[in-house]
Coordinates of C-alpha atoms in Angstrom, one line a residue:
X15 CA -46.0 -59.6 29.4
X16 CA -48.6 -59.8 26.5
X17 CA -51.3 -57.0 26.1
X18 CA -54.2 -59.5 25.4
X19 CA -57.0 -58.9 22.8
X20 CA -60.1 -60.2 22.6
X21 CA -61.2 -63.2 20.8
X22 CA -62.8 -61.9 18.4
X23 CA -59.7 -59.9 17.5
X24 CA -57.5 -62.8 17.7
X25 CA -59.4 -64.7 14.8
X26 CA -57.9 -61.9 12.7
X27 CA -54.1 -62.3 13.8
X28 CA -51.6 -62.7 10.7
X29 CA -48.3 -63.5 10.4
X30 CA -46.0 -61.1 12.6
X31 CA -43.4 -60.4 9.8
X32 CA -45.7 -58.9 7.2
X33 CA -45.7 -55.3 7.1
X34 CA -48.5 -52.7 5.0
X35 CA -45.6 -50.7 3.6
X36 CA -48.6 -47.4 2.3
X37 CA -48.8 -44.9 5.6
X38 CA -52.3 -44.3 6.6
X39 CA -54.0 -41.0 5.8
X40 CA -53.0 -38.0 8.0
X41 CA -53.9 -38.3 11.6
X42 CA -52.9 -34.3 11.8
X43 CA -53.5 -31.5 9.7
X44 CA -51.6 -28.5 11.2
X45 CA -48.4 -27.3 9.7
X46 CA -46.3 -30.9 9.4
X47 CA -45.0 -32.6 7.1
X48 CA -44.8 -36.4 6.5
X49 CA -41.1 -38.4 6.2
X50 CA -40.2 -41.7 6.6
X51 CA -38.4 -43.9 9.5
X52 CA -35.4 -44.1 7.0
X53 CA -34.9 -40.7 6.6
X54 CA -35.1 -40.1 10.6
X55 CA -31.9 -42.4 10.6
X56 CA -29.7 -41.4 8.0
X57 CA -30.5 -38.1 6.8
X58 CA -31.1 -36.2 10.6
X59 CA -28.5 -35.0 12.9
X60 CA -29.4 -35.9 16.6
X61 CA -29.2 -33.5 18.8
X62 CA -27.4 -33.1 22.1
X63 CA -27.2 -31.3 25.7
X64 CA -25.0 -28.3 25.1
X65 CA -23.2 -28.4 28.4
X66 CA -21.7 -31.5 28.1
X67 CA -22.8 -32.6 24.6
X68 CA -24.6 -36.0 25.9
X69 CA -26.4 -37.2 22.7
X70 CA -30.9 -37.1 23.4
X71 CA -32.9 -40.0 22.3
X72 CA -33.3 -39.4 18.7
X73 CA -36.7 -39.2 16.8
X74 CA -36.1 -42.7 15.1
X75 CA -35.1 -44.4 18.5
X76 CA -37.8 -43.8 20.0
X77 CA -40.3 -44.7 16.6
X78 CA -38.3 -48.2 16.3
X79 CA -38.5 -49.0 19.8
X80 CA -42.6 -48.9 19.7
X81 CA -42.2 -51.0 16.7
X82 CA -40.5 -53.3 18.7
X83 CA -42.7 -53.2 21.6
X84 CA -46.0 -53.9 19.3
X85 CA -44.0 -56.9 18.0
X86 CA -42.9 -58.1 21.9
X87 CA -46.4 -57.6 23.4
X88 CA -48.7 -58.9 20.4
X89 CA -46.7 -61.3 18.1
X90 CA -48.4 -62.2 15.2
X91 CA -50.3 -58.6 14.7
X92 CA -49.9 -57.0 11.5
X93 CA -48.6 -53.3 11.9
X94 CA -48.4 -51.2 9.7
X95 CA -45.7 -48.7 8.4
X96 CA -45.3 -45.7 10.8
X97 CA -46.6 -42.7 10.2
X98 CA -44.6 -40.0 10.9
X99 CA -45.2 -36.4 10.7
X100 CA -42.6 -33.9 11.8
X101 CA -42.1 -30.0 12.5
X102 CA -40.7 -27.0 12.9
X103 CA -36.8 -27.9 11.0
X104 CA -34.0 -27.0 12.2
X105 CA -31.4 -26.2 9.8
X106 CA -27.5 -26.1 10.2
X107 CA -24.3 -26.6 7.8
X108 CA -21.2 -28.2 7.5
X109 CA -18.2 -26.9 9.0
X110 CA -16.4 -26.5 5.6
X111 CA -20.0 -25.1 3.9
X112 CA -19.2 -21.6 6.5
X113 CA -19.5 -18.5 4.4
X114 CA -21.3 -20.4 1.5
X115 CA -24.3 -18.8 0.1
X116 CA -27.8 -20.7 1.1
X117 CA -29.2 -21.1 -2.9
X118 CA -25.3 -22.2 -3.3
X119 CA -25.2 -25.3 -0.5
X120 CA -24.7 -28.9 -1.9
X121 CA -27.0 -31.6 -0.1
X122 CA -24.4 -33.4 1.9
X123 CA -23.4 -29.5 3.3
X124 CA -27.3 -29.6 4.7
X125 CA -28.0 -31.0 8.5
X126 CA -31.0 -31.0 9.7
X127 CA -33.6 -32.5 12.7
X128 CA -37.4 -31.8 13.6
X129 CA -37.4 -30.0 16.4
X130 CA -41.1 -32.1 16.7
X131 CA -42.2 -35.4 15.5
X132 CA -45.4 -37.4 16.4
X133 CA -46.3 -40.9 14.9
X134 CA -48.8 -43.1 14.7
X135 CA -48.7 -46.9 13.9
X136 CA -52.1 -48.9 12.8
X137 CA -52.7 -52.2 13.9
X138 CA -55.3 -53.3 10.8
X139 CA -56.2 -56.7 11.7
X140 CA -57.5 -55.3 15.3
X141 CA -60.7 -53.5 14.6
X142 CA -63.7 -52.9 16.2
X143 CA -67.4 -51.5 14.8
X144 CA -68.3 -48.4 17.1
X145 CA -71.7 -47.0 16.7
X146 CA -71.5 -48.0 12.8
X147 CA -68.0 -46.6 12.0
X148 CA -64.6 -48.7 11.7
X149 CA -61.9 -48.0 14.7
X150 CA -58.6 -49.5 14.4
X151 CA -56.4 -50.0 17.2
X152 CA -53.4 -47.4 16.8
X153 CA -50.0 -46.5 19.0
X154 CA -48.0 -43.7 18.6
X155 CA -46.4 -41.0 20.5
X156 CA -44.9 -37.2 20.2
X157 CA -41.7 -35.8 20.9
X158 CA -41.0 -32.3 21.2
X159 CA -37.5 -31.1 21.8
X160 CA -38.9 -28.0 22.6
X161 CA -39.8 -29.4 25.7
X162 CA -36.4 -30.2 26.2
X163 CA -33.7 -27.3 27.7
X164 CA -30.6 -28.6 25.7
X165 CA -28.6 -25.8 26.6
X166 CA -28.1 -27.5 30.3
X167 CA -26.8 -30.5 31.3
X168 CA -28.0 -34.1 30.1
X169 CA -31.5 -34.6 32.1
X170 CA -34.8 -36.6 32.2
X171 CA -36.2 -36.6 28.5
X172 CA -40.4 -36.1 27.9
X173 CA -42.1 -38.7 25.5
X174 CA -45.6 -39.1 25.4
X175 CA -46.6 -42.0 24.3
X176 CA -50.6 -43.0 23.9
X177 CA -52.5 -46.4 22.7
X178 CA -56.4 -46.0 21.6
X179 CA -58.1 -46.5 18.2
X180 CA -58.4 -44.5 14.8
X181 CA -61.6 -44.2 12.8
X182 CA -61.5 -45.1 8.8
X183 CA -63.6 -43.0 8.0
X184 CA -62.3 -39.8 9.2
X185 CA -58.6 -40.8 10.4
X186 CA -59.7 -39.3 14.1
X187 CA -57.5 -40.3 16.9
X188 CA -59.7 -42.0 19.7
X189 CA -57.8 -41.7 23.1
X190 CA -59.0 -42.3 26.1
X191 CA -57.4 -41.3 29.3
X192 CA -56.2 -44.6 30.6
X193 CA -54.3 -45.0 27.0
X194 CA -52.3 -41.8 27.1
X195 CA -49.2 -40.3 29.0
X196 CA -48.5 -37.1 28.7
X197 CA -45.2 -36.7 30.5
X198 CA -43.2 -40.0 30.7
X199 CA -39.7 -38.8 32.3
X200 CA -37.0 -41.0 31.0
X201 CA -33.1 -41.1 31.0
X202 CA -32.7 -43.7 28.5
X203 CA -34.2 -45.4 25.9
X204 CA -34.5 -49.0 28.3
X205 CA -36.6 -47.2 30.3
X206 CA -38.7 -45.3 27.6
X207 CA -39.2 -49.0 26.8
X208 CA -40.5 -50.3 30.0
X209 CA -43.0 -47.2 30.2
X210 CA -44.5 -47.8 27.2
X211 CA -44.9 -51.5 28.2
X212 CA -46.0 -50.4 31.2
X213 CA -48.7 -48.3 29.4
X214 CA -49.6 -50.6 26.9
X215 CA -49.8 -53.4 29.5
X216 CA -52.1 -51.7 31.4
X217 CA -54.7 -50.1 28.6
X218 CA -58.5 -51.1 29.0
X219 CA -59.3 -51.8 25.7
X220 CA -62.7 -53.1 26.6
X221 CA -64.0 -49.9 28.6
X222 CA -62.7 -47.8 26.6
X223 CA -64.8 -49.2 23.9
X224 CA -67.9 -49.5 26.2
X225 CA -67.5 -45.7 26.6
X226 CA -67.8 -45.1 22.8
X227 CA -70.5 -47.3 22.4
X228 CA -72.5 -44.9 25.3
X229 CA -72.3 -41.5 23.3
X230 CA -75.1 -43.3 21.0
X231 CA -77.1 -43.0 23.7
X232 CA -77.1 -39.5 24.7
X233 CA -77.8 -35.9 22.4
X234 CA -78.3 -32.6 22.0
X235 CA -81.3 -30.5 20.9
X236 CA -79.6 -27.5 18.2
X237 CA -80.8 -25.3 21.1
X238 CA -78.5 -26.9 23.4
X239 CA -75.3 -27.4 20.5
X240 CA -75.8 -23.5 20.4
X241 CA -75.5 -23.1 24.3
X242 CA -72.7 -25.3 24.6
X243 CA -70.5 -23.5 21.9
X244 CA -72.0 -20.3 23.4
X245 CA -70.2 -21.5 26.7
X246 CA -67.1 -22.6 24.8
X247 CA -66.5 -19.0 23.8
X248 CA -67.3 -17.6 27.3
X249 CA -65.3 -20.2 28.8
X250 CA -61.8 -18.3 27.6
X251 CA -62.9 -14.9 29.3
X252 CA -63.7 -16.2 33.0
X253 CA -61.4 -15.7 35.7
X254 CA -59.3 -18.2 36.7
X255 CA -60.3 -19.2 40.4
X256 CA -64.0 -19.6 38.4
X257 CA -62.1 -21.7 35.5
X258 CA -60.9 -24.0 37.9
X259 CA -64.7 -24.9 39.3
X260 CA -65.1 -26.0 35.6
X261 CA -64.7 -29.2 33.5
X262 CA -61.2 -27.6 31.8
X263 CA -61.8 -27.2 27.4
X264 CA -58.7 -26.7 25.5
X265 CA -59.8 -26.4 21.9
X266 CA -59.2 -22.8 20.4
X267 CA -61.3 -20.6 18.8
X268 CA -60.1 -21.2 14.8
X269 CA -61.2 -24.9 16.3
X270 CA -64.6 -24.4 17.5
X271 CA -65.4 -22.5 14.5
X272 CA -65.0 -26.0 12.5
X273 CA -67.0 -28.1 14.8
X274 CA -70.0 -25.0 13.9
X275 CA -69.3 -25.4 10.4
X276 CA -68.9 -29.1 10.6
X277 CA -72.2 -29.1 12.2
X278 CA -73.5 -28.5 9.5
X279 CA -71.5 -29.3 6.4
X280 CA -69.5 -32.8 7.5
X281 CA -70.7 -35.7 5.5
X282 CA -70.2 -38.0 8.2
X283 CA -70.8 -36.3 11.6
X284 CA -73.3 -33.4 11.0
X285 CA -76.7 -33.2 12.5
X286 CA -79.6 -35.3 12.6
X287 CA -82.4 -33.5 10.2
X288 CA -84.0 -32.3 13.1
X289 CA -81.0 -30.1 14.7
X290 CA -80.0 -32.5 17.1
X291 CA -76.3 -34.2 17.5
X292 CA -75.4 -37.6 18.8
X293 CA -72.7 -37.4 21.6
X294 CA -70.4 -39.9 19.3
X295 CA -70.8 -37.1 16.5
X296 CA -70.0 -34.7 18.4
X297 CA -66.8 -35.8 19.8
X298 CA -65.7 -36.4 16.4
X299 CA -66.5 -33.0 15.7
X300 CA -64.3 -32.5 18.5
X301 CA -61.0 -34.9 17.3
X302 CA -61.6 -33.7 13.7
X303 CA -61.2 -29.7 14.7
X304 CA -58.3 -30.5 16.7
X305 CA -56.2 -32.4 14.2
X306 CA -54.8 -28.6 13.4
X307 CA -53.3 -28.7 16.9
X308 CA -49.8 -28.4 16.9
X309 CA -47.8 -31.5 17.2
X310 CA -46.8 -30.9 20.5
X311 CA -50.4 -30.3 22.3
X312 CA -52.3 -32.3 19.7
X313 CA -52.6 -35.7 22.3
X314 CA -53.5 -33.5 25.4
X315 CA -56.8 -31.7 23.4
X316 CA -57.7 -35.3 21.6
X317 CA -58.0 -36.7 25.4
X318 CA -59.5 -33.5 26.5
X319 CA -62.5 -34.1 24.2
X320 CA -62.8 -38.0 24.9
X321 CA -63.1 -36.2 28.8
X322 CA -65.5 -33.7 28.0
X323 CA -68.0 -35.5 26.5
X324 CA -67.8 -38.6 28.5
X325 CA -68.4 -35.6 31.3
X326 CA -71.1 -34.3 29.9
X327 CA -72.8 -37.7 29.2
X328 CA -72.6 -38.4 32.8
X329 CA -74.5 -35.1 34.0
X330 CA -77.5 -36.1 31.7
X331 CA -77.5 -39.4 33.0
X332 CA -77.3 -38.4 36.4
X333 CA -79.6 -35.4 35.8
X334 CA -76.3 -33.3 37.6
X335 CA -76.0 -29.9 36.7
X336 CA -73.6 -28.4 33.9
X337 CA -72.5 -25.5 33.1
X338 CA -71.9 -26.0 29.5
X339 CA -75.3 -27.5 29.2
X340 CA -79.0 -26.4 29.3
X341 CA -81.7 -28.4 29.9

């Protein structure tokens, strides 16, 4: 099975062997660090199920394999190199490095692995204009062994796994909810494969774009920007059974501070002279504020905000009422 693009796109195809070799500029900002595929393989331990010390899908299986899968589905598409940003290192030792001092230890009496790693791999010869900025269609995924209880037995592994677009000009991930899965429960990595086909396979490249192109259409007054992050904050403090009659938010407060401040200070997203903010600014306000998401809830907020909005745009149109809004 292909995933089919566009025509348009097509005309852009190049030959499937060449590879961009320069990562793309960070996709997330919170405390990670970037590495390469190479050392995933040869320089990180891979770690196992305690109880009977089965061996997990490693970090760099699970990056090659979607390099793989890009390669099956659309042959001919230029990707580019992953970009992989890891966290949260877990360090061990050598058996014969036991007693050693830590400032004393030699390199090769070092083991380590991430105990998180997300990705992201560009596909530059796909992109599309949105509402004057340049997306590019992206893949990538997050694996976080601390979603893992590797003190038991050998079990179903989590991957999540998404496929949507980044924009140049600000690196934001754009994910819509059809393009993400946020708990794909695997035992091996033949079947990670065929549920990221599976995902891939069965993206809808073309609404999700529509969708984008709609947030043009809709704003807010500064009076109503002020009584939607006045809701944000009282969202947090409302009983749960009342939470539960709401559309869900899941930014924190350290990230609706940015989104205020980037209001009024981003060079590409702020407001309009007159106070008011396109929907399509705003939700980058949104992805931009969570790139300091962990890695491991980073995917689930990005899709959050694509919800949000695309909720809130539909109880203008409709004239519905909302309790983050005033109208």
């Amino acid at each position: 099975m292909e995933l089919v693009l566009n025509s348009s796109i097509n005309e852009h195809l190049v030959d499937k062997n060449e590879i961009i070799n320069k990562p793309s500029s960070s996709f997330i900002e919170a405390n990670t660090e970037i590495v390469s595929l190479e050392h995933l393989e040869k320089d990180c331990i891979i770690p196992v199920f305690s109880k009977d010390n089965e061996s997990t899908i490693s970090h760099f299986q699970f990056v090659d394999k979607c390099q793989q899968i890009i390669q099956k589905l659309l042959p001919g598409v230029l990707q580019k190199t992953p970009n992989i940003r890891v966290s949260h290192v877990v360090k061990g030792r050598i058996p014969s490095a036991i007693g050693k001092p830590a400032k004393d230890l030699e390199e090769h009496e070092k083991t380590i692995y991430y105990e998180r790693c997300a990705f992201i791999i560009d596909l530059p010869s796909t992109k599309q204009i949105v509402n004057g900025n340049e997306l590019t269609l992206s893949i990538g995924g997050v694996r976080a062994y601390n979603q893992e209880n590797l003190y038991s037995k050998k079990s179903m592994e989590k991957f999540k796994v998404f496929i949507g677009f980044k924009n140049k000009v600000c690196t934001n991930l754009c994910i819509s909810t059809d393009g993400f899965s946020n708990e794909i429960r695997i035992s091996s990595i033949h079947e990670l494969e065929d549920k990221m086909i599976e995902l891939f396979s069965n993206y809808k490249r073309d609404n999700h774009l529509k969708m984008m192109e709609r947030m043009i259409e809709y704003k807010l007054s500064e009076t109503q920007f002020a009584h939607l992050i006045g809701k944000f904050r009282m969202f947090t403090h409302l009983d749960k059974h009342t939470q539960k009659s709401i559309f869900p938010i899941s930014l924190n407060d350290s990230q609706i501070n940015n989104i205020v401040k980037d209001y009024y200070q981003c060079p590409n997203f702020s407001r309009s002279p007159d106070g008011s903010i396109s929907f399509w600014n705003l939700y980058n306000l949104f992805t931009e504020a969570n790139k300091s998401s962990y890695i491991d809830n980073n995917l689930e907020r990005n899709v959050n905000a694509y919800e949000l909005i695309n909720d809130l745009g539909k109880s203008i149109q409709n004239n519905i009422p909302n309790w983050f809004l005033h109208y």
